mmCIF file of C-alpha atoms in Angstrom:
data_model
loop_
_atom_site.group_PDB
_atom_site.id
_atom_site.type_symbol
_atom_site.label_atom_id
_atom_site.label_comp_id
_atom_site.label_asym_id
_atom_site.label_seq_id
_atom_site.Cartn_x
_atom_site.Cartn_y
_atom_site.Cartn_z
ATOM 1 C CA GLY A 1 -50.433 -55.761 -30.543
ATOM 2 C CA PHE A 2 -50.556 -52.606 -28.433
ATOM 3 C CA PHE A 3 -53.793 -51.396 -30.002
ATOM 4 C CA GLU A 4 -55.415 -54.811 -29.819
ATOM 5 C CA THR A 5 -54.607 -54.857 -26.092
ATOM 6 C CA VAL A 6 -55.775 -51.368 -25.142
ATOM 7 C CA ALA A 7 -58.610 -50.645 -27.572
ATOM 8 C CA PRO A 8 -61.267 -52.585 -25.604
ATOM 9 C CA HIS A 9 -60.413 -50.525 -22.500
ATOM 10 C CA ALA A 10 -59.529 -47.083 -23.885
ATOM 11 C CA ASP A 11 -61.687 -44.320 -25.349
ATOM 12 C CA VAL A 12 -58.711 -42.036 -25.976
ATOM 13 C CA ILE A 13 -55.139 -42.707 -27.082
ATOM 14 C CA GLU A 14 -52.553 -39.951 -26.842
ATOM 15 C CA ARG A 15 -49.412 -39.559 -28.893
ATOM 16 C CA VAL A 16 -46.688 -37.247 -27.514
ATOM 17 C CA ALA A 17 -43.716 -36.324 -29.696
ATOM 18 C CA ASP A 18 -41.591 -33.630 -31.316
ATOM 19 C CA ILE A 19 -43.752 -30.978 -32.988
ATOM 20 C CA LEU A 20 -42.153 -31.780 -36.348
ATOM 21 C CA GLU A 21 -44.268 -34.951 -36.405
ATOM 22 C CA TRP A 22 -47.060 -32.607 -37.457
ATOM 23 C CA GLU A 23 -45.375 -31.942 -40.775
ATOM 24 C CA GLU A 24 -46.754 -33.781 -43.756
ATOM 25 C CA ALA A 25 -44.775 -37.008 -43.666
ATOM 26 C CA PRO A 26 -45.375 -40.640 -42.734
ATOM 27 C CA GLY A 27 -44.919 -41.243 -39.034
ATOM 28 C CA SER A 28 -46.531 -42.207 -35.779
ATOM 29 C CA ALA A 29 -48.679 -39.083 -35.462
ATOM 30 C CA THR A 30 -50.277 -39.699 -38.837
ATOM 31 C CA THR A 31 -50.581 -43.442 -38.281
ATOM 32 C CA VAL A 32 -52.288 -43.023 -34.918
ATOM 33 C CA VAL A 33 -54.740 -40.470 -36.332
ATOM 34 C CA GLU A 34 -55.424 -41.740 -39.832
ATOM 35 C CA GLY A 35 -54.704 -45.424 -39.943
ATOM 36 C CA LEU A 36 -55.693 -46.825 -36.584
ATOM 37 C CA ALA A 37 -58.303 -44.599 -34.886
ATOM 38 C CA ALA A 38 -61.160 -45.707 -37.112
ATOM 39 C CA GLN A 39 -60.014 -49.327 -37.071
ATOM 40 C CA TYR A 40 -59.864 -49.577 -33.281
ATOM 41 C CA GLY A 41 -62.517 -47.029 -32.352
ATOM 42 C CA TYR A 42 -60.685 -44.542 -30.146
ATOM 43 C CA LEU A 43 -60.351 -40.738 -30.070
ATOM 44 C CA PRO A 44 -56.761 -39.792 -31.011
ATOM 45 C CA ILE A 45 -54.975 -36.851 -29.397
ATOM 46 C CA SER A 46 -51.612 -35.604 -30.618
ATOM 47 C CA ILE A 47 -49.584 -33.497 -28.173
ATOM 48 C CA ALA A 48 -46.423 -31.865 -29.488
ATOM 49 C CA GLY A 49 -43.364 -30.744 -27.578
ATOM 50 C CA VAL A 50 -40.605 -28.270 -28.356
ATOM 51 C CA PHE A 51 -38.257 -28.956 -25.414
ATOM 52 C CA ASP A 52 -36.860 -31.771 -23.273
ATOM 53 C CA VAL A 53 -39.205 -32.272 -20.312
ATOM 54 C CA ASP A 54 -36.326 -33.374 -18.079
ATOM 55 C CA ASP A 55 -34.272 -30.194 -18.220
ATOM 56 C CA GLY A 56 -36.281 -27.675 -20.253
ATOM 57 C CA GLY A 57 -33.697 -27.521 -23.043
ATOM 58 C CA LEU A 58 -35.112 -26.754 -26.478
ATOM 59 C CA LEU A 59 -35.126 -29.546 -29.049
ATOM 60 C CA ARG A 60 -33.797 -26.905 -31.442
ATOM 61 C CA PRO A 61 -33.437 -23.117 -31.110
ATOM 62 C CA ILE A 62 -36.689 -21.325 -31.949
ATOM 63 C CA ASP A 63 -35.294 -18.749 -34.330
ATOM 64 C CA ASP A 64 -37.643 -17.003 -36.756
ATOM 65 C CA ALA A 65 -37.357 -19.726 -39.381
ATOM 66 C CA THR A 66 -38.034 -22.498 -36.873
ATOM 67 C CA PHE A 67 -40.898 -20.502 -35.343
ATOM 68 C CA ASP A 68 -42.555 -20.226 -38.750
ATOM 69 C CA ARG A 69 -41.895 -23.898 -39.477
ATOM 70 C CA TYR A 70 -43.598 -24.933 -36.226
ATOM 71 C CA VAL A 71 -46.627 -22.762 -36.920
ATOM 72 C CA GLU A 72 -46.997 -24.136 -40.428
ATOM 73 C CA ALA A 73 -46.637 -27.704 -39.139
ATOM 74 C CA ALA A 74 -49.525 -27.086 -36.733
ATOM 75 C CA ARG A 75 -51.618 -25.371 -39.399
ATOM 76 C CA GLY A 76 -51.086 -28.202 -41.875
ATOM 77 C CA TYR A 77 -51.829 -30.924 -39.349
ATOM 78 C CA ALA A 78 -55.049 -29.233 -38.222
ATOM 79 C CA GLU A 79 -56.158 -28.622 -41.800
ATOM 80 C CA ARG A 80 -55.551 -32.238 -42.850
ATOM 81 C CA HIS A 81 -57.040 -33.974 -39.814
ATOM 82 C CA HIS A 82 -59.400 -31.483 -38.083
ATOM 83 C CA PRO A 83 -58.665 -33.099 -34.718
ATOM 84 C CA ARG A 84 -61.119 -32.687 -31.864
ATOM 85 C CA TYR A 85 -58.196 -31.932 -29.517
ATOM 86 C CA LEU A 86 -54.626 -30.836 -30.188
ATOM 87 C CA GLY A 87 -51.924 -30.146 -27.621
ATOM 88 C CA LEU A 88 -48.793 -27.992 -27.682
ATOM 89 C CA GLY A 89 -46.466 -28.253 -24.698
ATOM 90 C CA ILE A 90 -45.818 -30.926 -22.071
ATOM 91 C CA GLU A 91 -45.123 -29.902 -18.441
ATOM 92 C CA ILE A 92 -44.244 -26.454 -19.698
ATOM 93 C CA ASP A 93 -43.640 -25.086 -16.192
ATOM 94 C CA THR A 94 -40.372 -27.071 -16.286
ATOM 95 C CA GLN A 95 -39.091 -24.761 -18.988
ATOM 96 C CA TRP A 96 -40.301 -21.668 -17.123
ATOM 97 C CA ARG A 97 -38.318 -22.812 -14.079
ATOM 98 C CA THR A 98 -35.101 -23.655 -15.900
ATOM 99 C CA ARG A 99 -35.020 -21.429 -18.999
ATOM 100 C CA PRO A 100 -37.420 -18.474 -18.593
ATOM 101 C CA ASP A 101 -36.338 -16.723 -21.788
ATOM 102 C CA ASP A 102 -37.158 -19.810 -23.839
ATOM 103 C CA PHE A 103 -40.481 -20.062 -22.007
ATOM 104 C CA ASP A 104 -41.396 -16.535 -23.115
ATOM 105 C CA ARG A 105 -40.696 -17.583 -26.685
ATOM 106 C CA PHE A 106 -42.930 -20.631 -26.203
ATOM 107 C CA VAL A 107 -45.766 -18.362 -25.047
ATOM 108 C CA GLU A 108 -45.427 -16.439 -28.320
ATOM 109 C CA LEU A 109 -45.353 -19.694 -30.280
ATOM 110 C CA PHE A 110 -48.483 -21.012 -28.594
ATOM 111 C CA ALA A 111 -50.402 -17.837 -29.469
ATOM 112 C CA ALA A 112 -49.320 -18.080 -33.111
ATOM 113 C CA VAL A 113 -50.207 -21.779 -33.288
ATOM 114 C CA GLU A 114 -53.579 -21.054 -31.717
ATOM 115 C CA ASP A 115 -54.387 -18.525 -34.438
ATOM 116 C CA ALA A 116 -53.195 -20.829 -37.214
ATOM 117 C CA VAL A 117 -55.069 -23.901 -35.947
ATOM 118 C CA HIS A 118 -58.341 -22.089 -35.318
ATOM 119 C CA GLU A 119 -58.163 -20.419 -38.727
ATOM 120 C CA VAL A 120 -58.222 -23.744 -40.595
ATOM 121 C CA SER A 121 -60.037 -25.902 -38.013
ATOM 122 C CA PRO A 122 -62.255 -23.746 -35.772
ATOM 123 C CA GLU A 123 -63.714 -26.792 -34.050
ATOM 124 C CA THR A 124 -60.333 -28.002 -32.758
ATOM 125 C CA LEU A 125 -59.727 -27.461 -29.032
ATOM 126 C CA LEU A 126 -56.113 -26.525 -28.281
ATOM 127 C CA LEU A 127 -54.491 -27.370 -24.955
ATOM 128 C CA THR A 128 -51.187 -27.000 -23.153
ATOM 129 C CA ALA A 129 -50.111 -29.064 -20.136
ATOM 130 C CA PHE A 130 -48.518 -28.253 -16.767
ATOM 131 C CA GLN A 131 -47.028 -30.541 -14.088
ATOM 132 C CA LEU A 132 -49.604 -30.180 -11.326
ATOM 133 C CA GLU A 133 -47.534 -31.073 -8.273
ATOM 134 C CA ARG A 134 -44.771 -28.592 -9.020
ATOM 135 C CA LEU A 135 -47.132 -25.913 -10.322
ATOM 136 C CA SER A 136 -49.101 -25.998 -7.057
ATOM 137 C CA GLY A 137 -45.960 -25.678 -4.898
ATOM 138 C CA MET A 138 -45.871 -29.368 -3.929
ATOM 139 C CA GLN A 139 -42.133 -29.845 -4.341
ATOM 140 C CA GLY A 140 -41.359 -32.041 -1.337
ATOM 141 C CA GLY A 141 -41.339 -35.819 -1.174
ATOM 142 C CA LEU A 142 -39.388 -37.363 -4.019
ATOM 143 C CA PHE A 143 -38.805 -33.926 -5.569
ATOM 144 C CA GLY A 144 -36.477 -33.259 -2.622
ATOM 145 C CA GLY A 145 -37.784 -29.822 -1.659
ATOM 146 C CA ASN A 146 -40.696 -28.567 0.416
ATOM 147 C CA ASN A 147 -44.442 -28.603 -0.011
ATOM 148 C CA ASP A 148 -45.038 -24.869 0.116
ATOM 149 C CA GLU A 149 -48.016 -23.084 -1.414
ATOM 150 C CA SER A 150 -45.931 -19.925 -1.661
ATOM 151 C CA LEU A 151 -43.950 -21.725 -4.387
ATOM 152 C CA ALA A 152 -47.074 -22.171 -6.512
ATOM 153 C CA ALA A 153 -47.049 -20.672 -9.993
ATOM 154 C CA TRP A 154 -50.734 -20.702 -10.945
ATOM 155 C CA GLU A 155 -50.216 -17.401 -12.756
ATOM 156 C CA LEU A 156 -48.505 -19.295 -15.591
ATOM 157 C CA ILE A 157 -51.928 -20.505 -16.716
ATOM 158 C CA ASP A 158 -52.881 -16.886 -17.384
ATOM 159 C CA ARG A 159 -50.082 -16.652 -19.951
ATOM 160 C CA PHE A 160 -52.227 -18.826 -22.251
ATOM 161 C CA PRO A 161 -55.577 -17.042 -22.587
ATOM 162 C CA GLY A 162 -56.168 -18.697 -25.955
ATOM 163 C CA ALA A 163 -55.929 -22.264 -24.648
ATOM 164 C CA ASP A 164 -59.325 -23.939 -24.964
ATOM 165 C CA VAL A 165 -58.391 -26.658 -22.468
ATOM 166 C CA ILE A 166 -55.862 -26.626 -19.607
ATOM 167 C CA GLY A 167 -53.934 -29.876 -19.261
ATOM 168 C CA PHE A 168 -52.126 -31.322 -16.273
ATOM 169 C CA THR A 169 -49.898 -34.277 -15.574
ATOM 170 C CA THR A 170 -50.316 -35.556 -12.030
ATOM 171 C CA TYR A 171 -48.260 -38.041 -10.018
ATOM 172 C CA PRO A 172 -49.294 -37.444 -6.400
ATOM 173 C CA GLY A 173 -47.236 -40.422 -5.212
ATOM 174 C CA LEU A 174 -44.199 -38.177 -5.616
ATOM 175 C CA VAL A 175 -45.347 -35.881 -2.792
ATOM 176 C CA PHE A 176 -47.836 -37.904 -0.696
ATOM 177 C CA PRO A 177 -46.901 -41.140 1.121
ATOM 178 C CA THR A 178 -50.287 -42.776 0.399
ATOM 179 C CA PRO A 179 -53.337 -42.025 -1.746
ATOM 180 C CA ASP A 180 -55.379 -41.404 1.382
ATOM 181 C CA ASP A 181 -53.088 -38.451 2.191
ATOM 182 C CA ILE A 182 -54.331 -36.566 -0.901
ATOM 183 C CA PRO A 183 -56.633 -33.714 0.239
ATOM 184 C CA ASP A 184 -60.245 -34.037 -0.876
ATOM 185 C CA ASP A 185 -60.034 -30.741 -2.805
ATOM 186 C CA TYR A 186 -56.695 -31.522 -4.457
ATOM 187 C CA TYR A 187 -58.215 -31.633 -7.959
ATOM 188 C CA SER A 188 -61.509 -29.792 -7.517
ATOM 189 C CA ARG A 189 -59.641 -26.505 -6.948
ATOM 190 C CA LEU A 190 -58.301 -26.675 -10.497
ATOM 191 C CA GLY A 191 -61.536 -25.318 -11.924
ATOM 192 C CA GLU A 192 -60.795 -21.911 -10.451
ATOM 193 C CA ALA A 193 -57.114 -22.072 -11.405
ATOM 194 C CA ALA A 194 -58.057 -22.792 -15.030
ATOM 195 C CA GLY A 195 -60.472 -19.873 -15.131
ATOM 196 C CA GLY A 196 -63.448 -22.138 -15.696
ATOM 197 C CA ARG A 197 -61.962 -23.746 -18.800
ATOM 198 C CA PRO A 198 -62.200 -27.517 -19.277
ATOM 199 C CA ILE A 199 -59.414 -29.541 -17.652
ATOM 200 C CA ALA A 200 -57.620 -32.550 -19.110
ATOM 201 C CA PHE A 201 -55.316 -34.948 -17.295
ATOM 202 C CA THR A 202 -52.791 -35.833 -19.988
ATOM 203 C CA GLU A 203 -50.814 -38.141 -17.691
ATOM 204 C CA MET A 204 -51.659 -39.550 -14.277
ATOM 205 C CA GLY A 205 -50.557 -42.442 -12.127
ATOM 206 C CA TRP A 206 -49.048 -43.884 -8.953
ATOM 207 C CA HIS A 207 -45.878 -45.963 -8.925
ATOM 208 C CA ALA A 208 -46.317 -49.628 -7.977
ATOM 209 C CA SER A 209 -42.716 -50.304 -6.946
ATOM 210 C CA GLY A 210 -39.517 -48.637 -5.778
ATOM 211 C CA ASP A 211 -37.933 -48.391 -2.335
ATOM 212 C CA PHE A 212 -38.233 -44.707 -1.413
ATOM 213 C CA GLY A 213 -38.924 -44.834 2.313
ATOM 214 C CA ASP A 214 -42.336 -43.331 3.095
ATOM 215 C CA TYR A 215 -42.846 -42.748 -0.618
ATOM 216 C CA SER A 216 -42.164 -46.333 -1.703
ATOM 217 C CA GLY A 217 -44.557 -47.685 -4.285
ATOM 218 C CA THR A 218 -46.678 -50.790 -3.888
ATOM 219 C CA PRO A 219 -49.412 -52.398 -5.994
ATOM 220 C CA GLU A 220 -51.798 -51.758 -3.106
ATOM 221 C CA LYS A 221 -51.110 -48.011 -3.148
ATOM 222 C CA GLN A 222 -51.512 -47.941 -6.906
ATOM 223 C CA ALA A 223 -54.822 -49.763 -6.714
ATOM 224 C CA ARG A 224 -56.043 -47.430 -3.963
ATOM 225 C CA PHE A 225 -55.181 -44.391 -6.101
ATOM 226 C CA VAL A 226 -57.092 -45.804 -9.058
ATOM 227 C CA GLU A 227 -60.011 -46.460 -6.718
ATOM 228 C CA ARG A 228 -59.943 -42.967 -5.203
ATOM 229 C CA PHE A 229 -59.229 -40.891 -8.317
ATOM 230 C CA PRO A 230 -62.834 -40.749 -9.654
ATOM 231 C CA ASP A 231 -64.065 -39.317 -6.350
ATOM 232 C CA LEU A 232 -61.242 -36.754 -6.291
ATOM 233 C CA ILE A 233 -62.198 -35.409 -9.723
ATOM 234 C CA ALA A 234 -65.973 -35.657 -9.288
ATOM 235 C CA ASN A 235 -66.333 -31.863 -9.197
#
């Protein structure tokens, strides 16, 4: 039912899950890529995570055995499916903020996965994703802090020189009262931050409900964001 509903309106469908979904076993990652993409005519993207995006805690400790298991899962998945895009890491700046030692280990893992994926599927473009508002120092509004460019952590992008695409999640309603408060260059500046690499928005949206004072959501705000977003990313 889901695919029948979205397929007429979607060119891309993204599956986000534990990296172990990439191992050779029946499951949603395989179903979305093998069984349904051709039937419904969309481009599938699988993005794998290794930690809880809420608190940065690892799904399991990345000891040497687990490290090797993750790399082989990525290698096997890429070799079987030769995906156009593959992602490792969701809002990874969360882990850097909360558990920096684990983040350093993730950087090592990404580099190893990059080598393994490109060895068996050179055409696959590998990405990792950051949370744009927090990465850019916008930590006020519903985050409860301050919007302060000195808190930006753009340098984290440089830790992933092998990423073919830089991904971002973006929910500007968390830090701006209305879509019209978003600066005109809010997204266009990302080209420089990504070092000229292609940019992907792996999640984006504006809440349509919720009583949060100036940051309350309404259907009208959501519609205005959808209307304005193409102009904001035109460059």
